[in-house]
Amino acid sequence: MGNTRESMKEVAVDIVNLTKCYGDFTALSDVSLDIRDNEFFTLLGPSGCGKTTLLRTVAGFENVTEGAILLYGEDIANLPPNKRPVNTVFQQYALFPHMDVMQNVLFGLLRLGQDAASARARVGEVLEMVQLGGFAHRLPGQLSGGQQQRVALARALAPNPKVLLLDEPLSALDLKLRQAVRLELQQLQRDTGITFIFVTHDQEEALTMSDRIAVIAEGRVQQVGTARDIYEAPINKFVADFIGETNLIMVQVLGLADGNATCLLPGGGKCTCPAAQGAIAGEGHISVRPERVGFAEPDAGVMSGQVARLVYLGTDMHVDVTLVDGETITVRTQNSTGSYIPPVGENVGLTFEQGAARLLVD
Amino acid sequence: MARNNDMRWFPGFSVTTLLCLFLLYAPLIIVAVYSFNDSKSITNWGGFSLRWYADVFWGVEAPRFRAAAINSFIIAISAAITSTIIATMAATAMLRAGRFRGKTFSFALINLPLMVPEIVTAVASLIFFSAIGFTTGILTILIAHIVFCIPFAYLPIAARMQGIDDLYEQAAMDLYATRLQTFRLILLPLMAPGIISGFLLAFIISLDDFIITNFVKGAGIETLPTAIFGSVKQGIKPNIMAISTLLLAVSVVFVTLSWLVGRIGQKQQQTATNGGE
Ligand SMILES: Nc1ncnc2c1ncn2[C@@H]1O[C@H](COP(=O)(O)OP(=O)(O)OP(=O)(O)O)[C@@H](O)[C@H]1O
Ligand SMILES: [Mg+2]
């Protein structure tokens, strides 16, 4: 939210009205982002939304159809990849199979013209950083997936790039390893101070690691913000639905004033809630997270319905409530002794916590 | 179920196979066996001996064979080196330069010598050389050999290159390598098995060629195949069998090497891609 400290910082990568077409297919459409110095910035979106394409245009593997990419103020759109002070950790790692770990990590340093002795010292340092000190003379084929991922990271970090691009670097790892590497990666970013642009389709990964997140769908940026912004104040239906679980309820917007909306809920109840910027009167949707809906006596809440299903989730319980108009609302309650869980078939009223509901841009 | 569809169970399959194998290999085996015959006759077995091999190296025809062998090896090595370089550049252009106009046409052009009957190429080459006033000799043989060796060198090189993901080259470029460095440090080493395989194949194709060589060689110059043919015209003597067997042995060694190198390359490629997943 009002992130004054962050917004003071210099812009590292400025993407201005970028459009990328493959033939007559538009992979990216009018993307504008400013990624700040020393930031852990994540591109989050479903498969095929254009995350890799965006990363590849920054790296220089794809030319842009329209728009500009500035790196610390300098237009790099026409520079070939080897002239950009940007390194990539590829999704498939792309370690050179005929070179051992040492040679792989040395590669960038030698191309930059570093002398062999200091380059080797740097390789040692970087390999220590990713905890692969003893593996310098292994070939990539002799390493596990997690180790290869570290080598790819070391190789990209060694030349000390201004910006590091990471394309789903954790997707090939198993769950446990992934969780461990997440923390390490975050720590590494803090320690090195390098700007990270991190691509993922895993919302949990995005929420836990990033300073800011850009949610992308169908080649367009939907919303940019901190994890909290995006989870608690989603701007539209796509973002609300993609990040976490939510109830999308169709409403009539009766009035909009001072960023608040008065909405007519199904069944005749009314609620006043914050409205996303750009929301309009008329027909619309509000988003309410399941954990922020509570139970009340029938007819005492803002809506009422009948319990249709209970789903046991360990610490939590999902209660599906069918409203009179047939829509289903999911309520998430804790499975503790104090909490009330109505049985199937019970008529219940539903209440929203303060600030739980939010009117979205459709 | 699988057994019913198996080719081996088609009626007459085994008979046909045996007949083909017999026609293919029986003459070779007979030549190889009779090259060790102690008798001057080429049909009666007179005991084991190496006299015809000695005759090849030290007999009356030895100087002729030696000169022809030297020519053959000089031509085969030069033609193989040159055609491998050309084929490597062609493969790089065809597979790494993206789309360009006339790509399909270029591909057809490279592989055309495989389709054109050799006798036609031979006659055409001869007409071409005399039309431009080139004196036939070792140089005309070399030029003709380079041309028809290119597709043989190209095929294994292109096959290998097709299997190399261009991600490695992108990674190299990302790590500040120029195009030339990327080619030299990444693509070339990864392609090496294909290049070696292509070189060996081109070498053996050149070494064994008779028809085109015979047309463009001019007077006084012989390669091994034309020298052997020259001797055969004066009647088949057992020393011909010995020298043929030697040539056969060289061919077998080179083709086997080419195949082995190709296989090593394939294995390497597999571990590389498996490792990357
Ligand atoms: N070279 C290309 N030619 C044509 N279309 C392409 C090309 N590369 C990507 N696309 C298309 O552009 C869209 C975005 O692709 P991209 O690889 O950027 O997706 P992504 O967000 O990285 O997806 P994933 O999470 O599956 O990796 C896809 O619809 C894809 O089919
Ligand atoms: Mg991708």
XYZ file of C-alpha atoms and ligand atoms in Angstrom:
671
model
C 0.000 0.000 0.000
C 1.280 3.596 0.129
C 4.823 2.416 -0.355
C 6.765 5.637 -0.101
C 10.146 4.076 0.638
C 9.966 1.879 -2.433
C 8.662 4.502 -4.772
C 11.594 6.778 -3.965
C 13.972 4.317 -5.555
C 15.401 4.559 -9.018
C 13.592 2.685 -11.770
C 15.721 -0.258 -12.941
C 13.632 -1.544 -15.818
C 11.035 0.683 -17.376
C 8.728 -1.060 -19.799
C 6.716 1.471 -21.755
C 3.620 0.540 -23.754
C 5.190 -2.692 -24.927
C 3.353 -4.713 -27.547
C 4.648 -7.972 -28.970
C 2.989 -9.773 -31.869
C 3.799 -13.114 -33.441
C 2.288 -12.748 -36.882
C -1.270 -11.694 -36.174
C -1.274 -13.122 -32.637
C -0.748 -10.502 -29.947
C 1.241 -12.095 -27.110
C 1.713 -8.863 -25.131
C -0.507 -5.883 -25.472
C 0.372 -2.410 -24.223
C 2.346 -3.562 -21.178
C 3.745 -0.812 -18.967
C 5.733 -1.642 -15.833
C 8.370 0.120 -13.808
C 10.562 -2.254 -11.877
C 12.640 -0.547 -9.237
C 16.257 -0.910 -8.314
C 16.899 -3.726 -5.856
C 13.352 -4.989 -6.079
C 12.108 -8.588 -6.090
C 9.496 -8.187 -8.796
C 7.279 -11.078 -9.845
C 5.325 -11.660 -13.036
C 2.395 -13.874 -12.110
C -0.182 -15.291 -14.467
C -1.682 -18.461 -15.887
C 0.083 -20.566 -18.505
C 0.288 -18.883 -21.887
C -0.376 -15.368 -20.623
C 2.916 -14.022 -21.963
C 5.268 -14.105 -18.948
C 8.112 -15.796 -20.785
C 7.598 -13.559 -23.783
C 7.943 -10.479 -21.598
C 11.104 -11.833 -19.990
C 12.571 -12.707 -23.377
C 12.007 -9.219 -24.716
C 13.855 -7.803 -21.696
C 16.699 -10.310 -22.220
C 16.826 -9.439 -25.914
C 15.751 -12.746 -27.470
C 12.588 -11.283 -28.948
C 12.322 -7.949 -30.678
C 9.480 -5.694 -29.629
C 6.671 -4.839 -32.013
C 5.898 -1.534 -30.359
C 7.001 0.322 -27.242
C 10.282 0.714 -25.405
C 12.356 -0.974 -22.719
C 14.603 1.264 -20.661
C 17.337 -0.092 -18.406
C 18.320 2.577 -15.893
C 17.097 5.175 -18.329
C 18.860 3.772 -21.380
C 16.793 2.402 -24.252
C 17.913 -1.192 -24.828
C 15.264 -2.274 -27.312
C 17.818 -2.503 -30.138
C 20.702 -4.047 -28.204
C 21.467 -7.730 -28.838
C 21.336 -10.017 -25.753
C 25.129 -10.053 -25.343
C 25.196 -6.271 -24.990
C 22.588 -6.125 -22.216
C 23.810 -6.174 -18.601
C 21.032 -8.614 -17.819
C 21.315 -12.364 -17.151
C 18.721 -15.092 -17.331
C 18.058 -18.243 -15.337
C 16.251 -20.353 -17.905
C 13.272 -22.519 -17.108
C 15.154 -25.576 -18.445
C 18.450 -24.260 -16.983
C 20.260 -24.618 -20.359
C 23.568 -25.536 -18.709
C 26.197 -26.217 -21.363
C 26.318 -30.021 -21.359
C 29.921 -30.262 -22.560
C 31.309 -27.991 -19.847
C 31.717 -28.729 -16.157
C 30.214 -26.537 -13.454
C 33.347 -24.390 -13.232
C 33.434 -23.741 -16.976
C 29.724 -23.024 -17.068
C 29.980 -20.390 -14.369
C 33.226 -18.996 -15.824
C 31.646 -18.522 -19.238
C 30.084 -15.108 -18.736
C 33.055 -13.728 -16.806
C 35.534 -14.678 -19.516
C 33.339 -13.209 -22.256
C 33.335 -9.953 -20.324
C 37.114 -9.998 -20.521
C 37.926 -10.737 -16.888
C 41.348 -12.279 -16.386
C 41.319 -15.981 -15.591
C 42.592 -15.701 -12.027
C 40.041 -13.204 -10.747
C 37.282 -14.936 -12.728
C 38.095 -18.218 -11.008
C 38.060 -16.538 -7.640
C 34.629 -15.094 -8.430
C 33.348 -18.520 -9.508
C 34.492 -19.986 -6.202
C 32.701 -17.228 -4.353
C 29.440 -17.663 -6.291
C 29.506 -21.450 -5.960
C 29.890 -21.037 -2.196
C 26.942 -18.677 -2.250
C 24.722 -21.363 -3.798
C 26.313 -24.075 -1.647
C 27.947 -25.979 -4.466
C 31.562 -25.523 -3.382
C 32.572 -29.138 -3.975
C 30.921 -29.582 -7.355
C 33.115 -27.440 -9.601
C 34.308 -30.346 -11.717
C 31.055 -32.183 -12.267
C 29.297 -32.142 -15.624
C 25.685 -30.924 -15.600
C 24.515 -34.465 -16.429
C 26.000 -35.655 -13.136
C 23.965 -33.283 -10.978
C 20.491 -33.544 -9.474
C 17.733 -31.197 -10.596
C 18.126 -28.985 -7.549
C 21.887 -28.781 -8.017
C 21.493 -27.894 -11.695
C 19.103 -25.158 -10.714
C 21.758 -23.741 -8.371
C 24.407 -23.896 -11.076
C 22.110 -22.018 -13.437
C 21.606 -19.420 -10.720
C 25.356 -19.197 -10.033
C 26.113 -18.857 -13.734
C 23.684 -15.983 -14.102
C 24.839 -14.278 -10.886
C 28.587 -14.527 -11.503
C 28.883 -11.547 -13.908
C 27.000 -9.453 -11.341
C 24.233 -8.333 -13.702
C 22.168 -5.251 -13.012
C 19.008 -7.269 -13.429
C 18.483 -11.011 -13.069
C 15.632 -12.632 -14.984
C 14.302 -15.893 -13.579
C 11.830 -17.914 -15.638
C 10.021 -20.322 -13.309
C 13.355 -21.512 -11.909
C 11.703 -23.619 -9.224
C 9.133 -25.420 -11.335
C 11.321 -28.493 -11.922
C 11.931 -29.053 -8.209
C 9.815 -31.154 -5.889
C 7.631 -29.415 -3.319
C 9.951 -29.686 -0.323
C 13.023 -28.504 -2.173
C 11.007 -25.716 -3.737
C 10.007 -24.338 -0.381
C 13.585 -24.397 0.875
C 14.968 -22.786 -2.277
C 12.335 -20.032 -2.102
C 13.782 -18.728 1.126
C 17.352 -19.048 -0.129
C 16.509 -17.190 -3.295
C 14.871 -14.390 -1.374
C 17.889 -14.152 0.936
C 20.224 -14.144 -2.055
C 18.349 -11.234 -3.579
C 18.641 -9.271 -0.337
C 22.357 -10.062 -0.014
C 23.352 -9.256 -3.572
C 21.075 -6.275 -4.059
C 20.440 -7.326 -7.657
C 17.046 -6.502 -9.135
C 15.128 -9.750 -9.685
C 12.375 -10.223 -12.228
C 10.868 -13.537 -11.305
C 8.315 -15.399 -13.389
C 5.898 -17.886 -11.895
C 2.409 -19.211 -12.297
C 2.340 -20.284 -8.648
C 0.504 -17.670 -6.595
C 1.876 -18.910 -3.287
C 5.423 -18.506 -4.605
C 4.582 -15.010 -5.773
C 2.898 -13.946 -2.539
C 5.661 -15.203 -0.248
C 8.715 -13.992 -2.147
C 7.968 -10.736 -3.910
C 8.261 -7.069 -3.063
C 5.739 -6.384 -5.791
C 3.740 -8.542 -8.163
C 2.356 -7.865 -11.620
C -0.627 -10.075 -12.392
C -0.837 -10.782 -16.113
C -3.639 -12.342 -18.113
C -3.911 -12.729 -21.872
C -0.945 -10.490 -22.552
C -2.186 -7.591 -20.432
C -1.120 -6.370 -17.017
C -4.147 -6.641 -14.740
C -2.743 -5.219 -11.538
C 0.585 -4.272 -9.999
C 1.101 -4.137 -6.253
C 2.431 -5.764 -3.113
C 1.202 -9.208 -2.157
C -1.166 -7.570 0.326
C -2.544 -5.102 -2.260
C -3.260 -7.866 -4.652
C -4.807 -10.263 -2.176
C -6.832 -7.760 -0.203
C -7.631 -5.180 -2.825
C -7.924 -6.995 -6.141
C -8.920 -4.688 -8.935
C -10.971 -7.019 -11.116
C -12.638 -10.392 -11.315
C -9.592 -12.064 -12.841
C -7.206 -10.993 -10.082
C -9.662 -11.742 -7.276
C -10.303 -15.210 -8.664
C -6.702 -16.031 -9.602
C -5.146 -15.063 -6.270
C -6.488 -17.236 -3.486
C -10.077 -18.351 -3.232
C -12.974 -15.973 -3.363
C -16.737 -15.696 -3.708
C -17.742 -13.594 -6.695
C -21.274 -12.327 -6.125
C -23.310 -10.594 -8.797
C -24.768 -7.318 -7.455
C -26.591 -4.174 -8.570
C -24.499 -1.106 -7.787
C -26.932 1.488 -6.484
C -24.486 4.281 -5.804
C -20.795 5.138 -5.822
C -19.334 7.824 -3.587
C -15.847 8.483 -2.140
C -14.565 5.113 -3.334
C -17.404 3.280 -1.597
C -20.252 1.512 -3.302
C -23.701 0.664 -2.105
C -24.734 -2.648 -3.587
C -27.957 -4.601 -3.789
C -27.197 -8.244 -3.006
C -29.096 -11.272 -4.308
C -32.067 -11.793 -2.021
C -32.572 -8.082 -1.396
C -29.919 -7.322 1.231
C -27.700 -4.303 0.925
C -24.071 -3.711 1.694
C -21.653 -0.835 1.482
C -18.117 -1.721 0.542
C -14.948 -0.235 -0.972
C -14.947 -0.093 -4.755
C -11.944 -0.808 -6.959
C -10.761 2.112 -9.012
C -12.689 2.131 -12.266
C -15.746 0.287 -10.976
C -18.982 1.631 -12.365
C -22.622 1.698 -11.333
C -25.079 -0.833 -12.731
C -24.477 -4.543 -12.776
C -21.233 -5.681 -11.166
C -19.465 -8.220 -8.990
C -18.197 -8.063 -5.455
C -15.511 -10.336 -4.097
C -15.656 -11.743 -0.578
C -12.970 -14.124 0.692
C -14.492 -17.294 2.237
C -12.658 -16.779 5.542
C -14.317 -13.399 5.975
C -17.924 -14.587 5.781
C -19.658 -15.432 9.058
C -22.915 -17.098 10.111
C -25.946 -15.428 11.666
C -29.553 -16.293 12.461
C -31.659 -16.732 9.280
C -32.745 -13.287 8.015
C -30.319 -11.549 10.387
C -27.395 -11.362 7.908
C -26.983 -9.577 4.575
C -27.901 -12.741 2.720
C -29.466 -16.062 3.615
C -29.475 -19.574 2.281
C -29.320 -23.261 3.040
C -26.208 -25.281 3.862
C -25.600 -27.629 0.925
C -22.271 -29.259 1.660
C -19.510 -29.500 4.254
C -15.924 -30.117 3.187
C -13.407 -31.069 5.834
C -9.958 -29.539 5.225
C -8.074 -30.416 8.387
C -7.658 -27.173 10.311
C -10.504 -25.578 8.354
C -13.975 -26.448 7.186
C -15.602 -25.319 3.944
C -19.340 -24.731 4.203
C -21.151 -24.315 0.893
C -24.344 -22.293 1.262
C -26.889 -22.163 -1.553
C -28.662 -18.806 -1.812
C -32.297 -18.462 -2.776
C -31.351 -17.528 -6.360
C -29.236 -20.700 -6.687
C -25.779 -19.132 -6.319
C -23.340 -20.822 -3.945
C -21.283 -18.999 -1.339
C -18.363 -20.737 0.327
C -17.674 -19.998 3.970
C -14.387 -21.031 5.544
C -14.434 -21.513 9.299
C -11.825 -22.831 11.646
C -12.317 -26.329 12.880
C -11.916 -25.373 16.540
C -14.238 -26.191 19.428
C -15.516 -22.634 19.759
C -16.642 -22.104 16.177
C -20.163 -22.742 14.968
C -20.541 -25.119 12.044
C -24.134 -25.511 10.862
C -25.280 -28.969 9.707
C -26.277 -29.686 6.096
C -29.847 -28.524 5.368
C -29.824 -25.784 7.996
C -31.120 -22.347 7.012
C -28.507 -19.727 7.860
C -27.899 -16.029 7.512
C -24.535 -14.770 6.222
C -22.590 -11.726 7.409
C -19.534 -10.015 5.914
C -16.746 -8.821 8.144
C -15.961 -5.129 8.074
C -14.220 -4.355 4.776
C -14.480 -7.943 3.566
C -16.486 -7.212 0.453
C -15.045 -5.288 -2.459
C -16.651 -4.090 -5.669
C -14.564 -5.100 -8.692
C -14.073 -3.875 -12.214
C -15.792 -6.459 -14.382
C -1.227 -59.970 -30.696
C 2.028 -58.226 -31.533
C 3.289 -61.490 -32.931
C 0.569 -61.585 -35.604
C 1.591 -58.197 -36.945
C 5.273 -58.981 -36.843
C 6.907 -58.735 -40.269
C 8.823 -61.915 -39.539
C 5.648 -63.940 -39.808
C 4.790 -62.838 -43.327
C 4.958 -65.813 -45.717
C 8.252 -65.979 -47.575
C 9.868 -63.349 -45.378
C 12.762 -65.463 -44.208
C 13.436 -66.897 -47.648
C 13.570 -63.433 -49.210
C 15.809 -62.170 -46.440
C 18.231 -65.043 -46.817
C 18.335 -64.619 -50.598
C 19.093 -60.897 -50.304
C 21.780 -61.446 -47.698
C 23.303 -64.179 -49.856
C 23.387 -62.033 -53.011
C 24.812 -59.094 -51.073
C 27.491 -60.815 -49.099
C 28.417 -64.040 -50.878
C 30.551 -62.284 -53.544
C 32.306 -60.238 -50.880
C 32.994 -63.287 -48.771
C 34.282 -65.246 -51.769
C 36.604 -62.400 -52.760
C 37.860 -62.042 -49.210
C 38.421 -65.781 -48.778
C 40.094 -66.325 -52.160
C 42.427 -63.388 -51.582
C 44.199 -65.768 -49.189
C 44.412 -68.545 -51.783
C 47.840 -69.988 -52.432
C 46.928 -71.004 -56.013
C 47.127 -68.863 -59.139
C 43.644 -70.050 -60.052
C 40.752 -67.934 -58.875
C 38.381 -70.884 -58.514
C 40.403 -73.699 -56.947
C 41.479 -73.515 -53.330
C 45.190 -74.252 -52.991
C 45.750 -73.596 -49.316
C 46.220 -70.487 -47.194
C 48.846 -67.888 -48.051
C 49.520 -64.160 -48.029
C 51.365 -64.219 -51.386
C 48.806 -62.048 -53.190
C 49.050 -59.411 -50.478
C 52.819 -59.476 -50.897
C 52.216 -59.182 -54.644
C 50.062 -56.073 -54.116
C 52.828 -54.363 -52.161
C 55.962 -55.666 -53.908
C 54.865 -57.322 -57.195
C 55.029 -56.011 -60.749
C 51.885 -53.929 -60.395
C 52.888 -52.538 -56.986
C 54.221 -49.124 -58.175
C 50.982 -48.503 -60.070
C 48.826 -49.473 -57.085
C 50.976 -47.436 -54.718
C 50.688 -44.293 -56.847
C 46.949 -44.834 -57.186
C 46.563 -45.351 -53.431
C 48.468 -42.139 -52.684
C 46.239 -40.222 -55.115
C 43.138 -41.783 -53.603
C 44.062 -40.838 -50.060
C 45.125 -37.301 -50.963
C 41.866 -36.758 -52.835
C 39.698 -38.430 -50.186
C 41.230 -36.447 -47.312
C 41.063 -33.107 -49.122
C 37.563 -33.719 -50.462
C 36.311 -34.863 -47.051
C 37.787 -31.856 -45.234
C 36.460 -29.349 -47.763
C 33.013 -30.870 -48.109
C 32.679 -31.194 -44.299
C 33.475 -27.500 -43.861
C 30.975 -26.550 -46.561
C 28.343 -28.904 -45.135
C 28.837 -27.501 -41.614
C 28.357 -23.962 -42.855
C 25.357 -25.014 -44.925
C 23.755 -26.782 -41.945
C 24.343 -23.748 -39.729
C 22.714 -21.492 -42.280
C 19.832 -23.866 -42.925
C 19.037 -24.620 -39.287
C 20.097 -21.529 -37.390
C 19.446 -18.565 -39.663
C 15.694 -18.711 -39.172
C 13.481 -18.525 -42.228
C 14.904 -17.111 -45.402
C 13.813 -17.024 -48.995
C 14.697 -20.107 -50.961
C 15.300 -22.285 -47.899
C 13.531 -25.316 -49.349
C 15.295 -24.707 -52.644
C 18.695 -24.591 -50.910
C 17.902 -27.823 -49.113
C 17.022 -29.506 -52.419
C 20.183 -28.123 -53.990
C 22.409 -29.532 -51.259
C 20.889 -32.971 -51.508
C 20.470 -33.118 -55.267
C 23.654 -35.120 -55.881
C 22.019 -37.972 -53.931
C 19.208 -38.170 -56.474
C 20.981 -37.531 -59.777
C 22.250 -40.737 -61.437
C 25.988 -40.828 -60.999
C 26.646 -41.398 -64.679
C 24.763 -38.193 -65.503
C 26.856 -36.224 -63.002
C 29.960 -37.821 -64.456
C 29.155 -36.900 -68.054
C 27.995 -33.430 -67.037
C 31.170 -32.811 -65.035
C 33.335 -33.909 -67.951
C 31.454 -31.643 -70.385
C 31.640 -28.787 -67.906
C 35.378 -29.115 -67.343
C 36.173 -29.317 -71.049
C 33.789 -26.441 -71.821
C 35.663 -24.109 -69.474
C 38.950 -25.443 -70.771
C 40.062 -27.098 -67.552
C 42.695 -29.779 -68.106
C 41.515 -32.955 -66.504
C 43.779 -34.227 -63.737
C 43.921 -34.568 -60.004
C 42.308 -31.135 -59.517
C 39.209 -31.986 -61.558
C 38.812 -35.223 -59.599
C 39.090 -33.270 -56.366
C 36.486 -30.670 -57.382
C 34.026 -33.345 -58.525
C 34.560 -35.306 -55.296
C 34.021 -32.265 -53.080
C 30.698 -31.637 -54.786
C 29.268 -35.120 -54.485
C 30.591 -35.563 -50.929
C 28.723 -32.528 -49.590
C 25.319 -34.225 -49.126
C 26.935 -37.217 -47.434
C 28.714 -34.934 -44.989
C 25.608 -32.748 -44.631
C 23.190 -35.465 -43.532
C 24.797 -36.519 -40.216
C 25.796 -32.938 -39.422
C 22.280 -31.601 -39.970
C 20.752 -34.520 -38.071
C 22.971 -33.776 -35.098
C 22.325 -30.056 -35.236
C 18.581 -30.556 -35.356
C 18.823 -32.306 -31.994
C 20.601 -29.382 -30.317
C 18.163 -27.062 -28.584
C 18.945 -23.445 -29.488
C 18.487 -22.618 -25.808
C 22.215 -23.262 -25.294
C 23.092 -20.633 -27.858
C 20.663 -18.210 -26.263
C 22.226 -18.873 -22.871
C 25.663 -18.172 -24.351
C 24.479 -14.918 -25.923
C 22.876 -13.999 -22.623
C 26.302 -14.491 -21.022
C 27.897 -11.922 -23.337
C 29.192 -14.246 -26.067
C 29.255 -12.811 -29.578
C 27.723 -14.801 -32.426
C 31.108 -16.119 -33.442
C 32.013 -17.128 -29.875
C 28.639 -18.810 -29.508
C 29.309 -20.827 -32.647
C 32.867 -21.727 -31.690
C 32.365 -22.432 -27.977
C 28.862 -23.902 -27.888
C 27.490 -25.037 -31.226
C 30.696 -26.491 -32.689
C 31.593 -28.711 -29.704
C 28.017 -29.919 -29.423
C 27.973 -30.697 -33.149
C 31.380 -32.409 -33.116
C 30.077 -36.000 -33.258
C 27.968 -35.114 -36.307
C 30.893 -33.382 -37.974
C 33.266 -36.304 -37.387
C 30.636 -38.726 -38.587
C 30.062 -36.603 -41.711
C 33.793 -36.362 -42.371
C 34.287 -40.135 -42.159
C 31.346 -40.764 -44.452
C 32.561 -38.226 -47.017
C 36.049 -39.736 -46.855
C 34.867 -43.234 -47.635
C 32.475 -42.079 -50.371
C 35.346 -40.274 -52.074
C 37.781 -43.151 -51.595
C 35.390 -45.662 -53.165
C 34.147 -43.592 -56.075
C 34.697 -45.046 -59.521
C 32.266 -43.692 -62.135
C 32.761 -39.943 -61.781
C 36.479 -40.344 -61.171
C 36.857 -42.454 -64.280
C 35.247 -39.712 -66.391
C 37.083 -36.685 -65.050
C 40.478 -38.146 -64.180
C 42.223 -37.553 -67.496
C 45.079 -39.613 -68.836
C 47.847 -40.877 -66.584
C 46.114 -40.273 -63.252
C 44.668 -43.241 -61.398
C 42.887 -43.676 -58.112
C 42.603 -47.075 -56.445
C 39.207 -47.963 -57.939
C 40.245 -46.959 -61.478
C 43.582 -48.762 -61.091
C 41.760 -51.916 -59.988
C 39.374 -51.594 -62.913
C 42.346 -51.182 -65.264
C 43.909 -54.391 -63.999
C 40.657 -56.338 -64.170
C 40.313 -55.469 -67.847
C 43.496 -57.509 -68.455
C 41.990 -60.515 -66.650
C 41.197 -61.215 -63.053
C 44.253 -62.200 -61.064
C 44.183 -63.080 -57.374
C 46.118 -59.911 -56.490
C 42.966 -57.958 -57.450
C 41.106 -59.892 -54.787
C 43.739 -58.961 -52.232
C 43.653 -55.248 -52.995
C 39.827 -55.284 -53.118
C 39.750 -56.933 -49.726
C 42.068 -54.240 -48.377
C 39.806 -51.511 -49.733
C 36.798 -53.301 -48.271
C 38.491 -53.455 -44.876
C 39.214 -49.717 -44.922
C 35.577 -48.988 -45.861
C 34.199 -51.209 -43.115
C 36.447 -49.589 -40.523
C 35.426 -46.073 -41.523
C 31.702 -46.754 -41.782
C 31.788 -48.454 -38.382
C 33.687 -45.518 -36.887
C 31.194 -43.075 -38.362
C 28.325 -45.051 -36.869
C 30.001 -45.355 -33.462
C 30.734 -41.629 -33.277
C 27.129 -40.906 -34.213
C 25.928 -43.190 -31.428
C 28.187 -41.640 -28.799
C 26.823 -38.262 -29.845
C 23.263 -39.490 -29.459
C 23.933 -40.759 -25.943
C 25.558 -37.477 -24.974
C 22.566 -35.617 -26.303
C 20.196 -37.791 -24.317
C 21.970 -37.228 -21.022
C 22.140 -33.523 -21.781
C 18.414 -33.206 -22.353
C 17.497 -35.516 -19.503
C 19.720 -33.482 -17.239
C 17.965 -30.300 -18.239
C 14.462 -31.496 -17.492
N 7.518 -17.954 -31.208
C 6.195 -17.858 -31.048
N 5.372 -17.820 -32.105
C 4.030 -17.696 -31.958
N 3.403 -17.648 -30.770
C 4.166 -17.697 -29.667
C 5.600 -17.806 -29.741
N 6.085 -17.824 -28.482
C 5.010 -17.735 -27.662
N 3.861 -17.656 -28.362
C 2.515 -17.525 -27.813
O 2.488 -16.419 -26.950
C 1.706 -16.700 -25.808
C 2.499 -16.425 -24.559
O 3.529 -17.373 -24.465
P 4.526 -17.414 -23.242
O 5.532 -18.467 -23.509
O 5.036 -16.047 -22.989
O 3.566 -17.866 -22.067
P 3.894 -18.056 -20.520
O 3.096 -17.074 -19.786
O 5.358 -18.047 -20.297
O 3.299 -19.490 -20.245
P 3.879 -20.715 -19.344
O 3.496 -20.419 -17.929
O 3.142 -21.877 -19.878
O 5.359 -20.774 -19.562
C 1.243 -18.139 -25.928
O -0.097 -18.150 -26.352
C 2.149 -18.720 -26.976
O 1.461 -19.683 -27.730
Mg 6.835 -19.546 -19.725
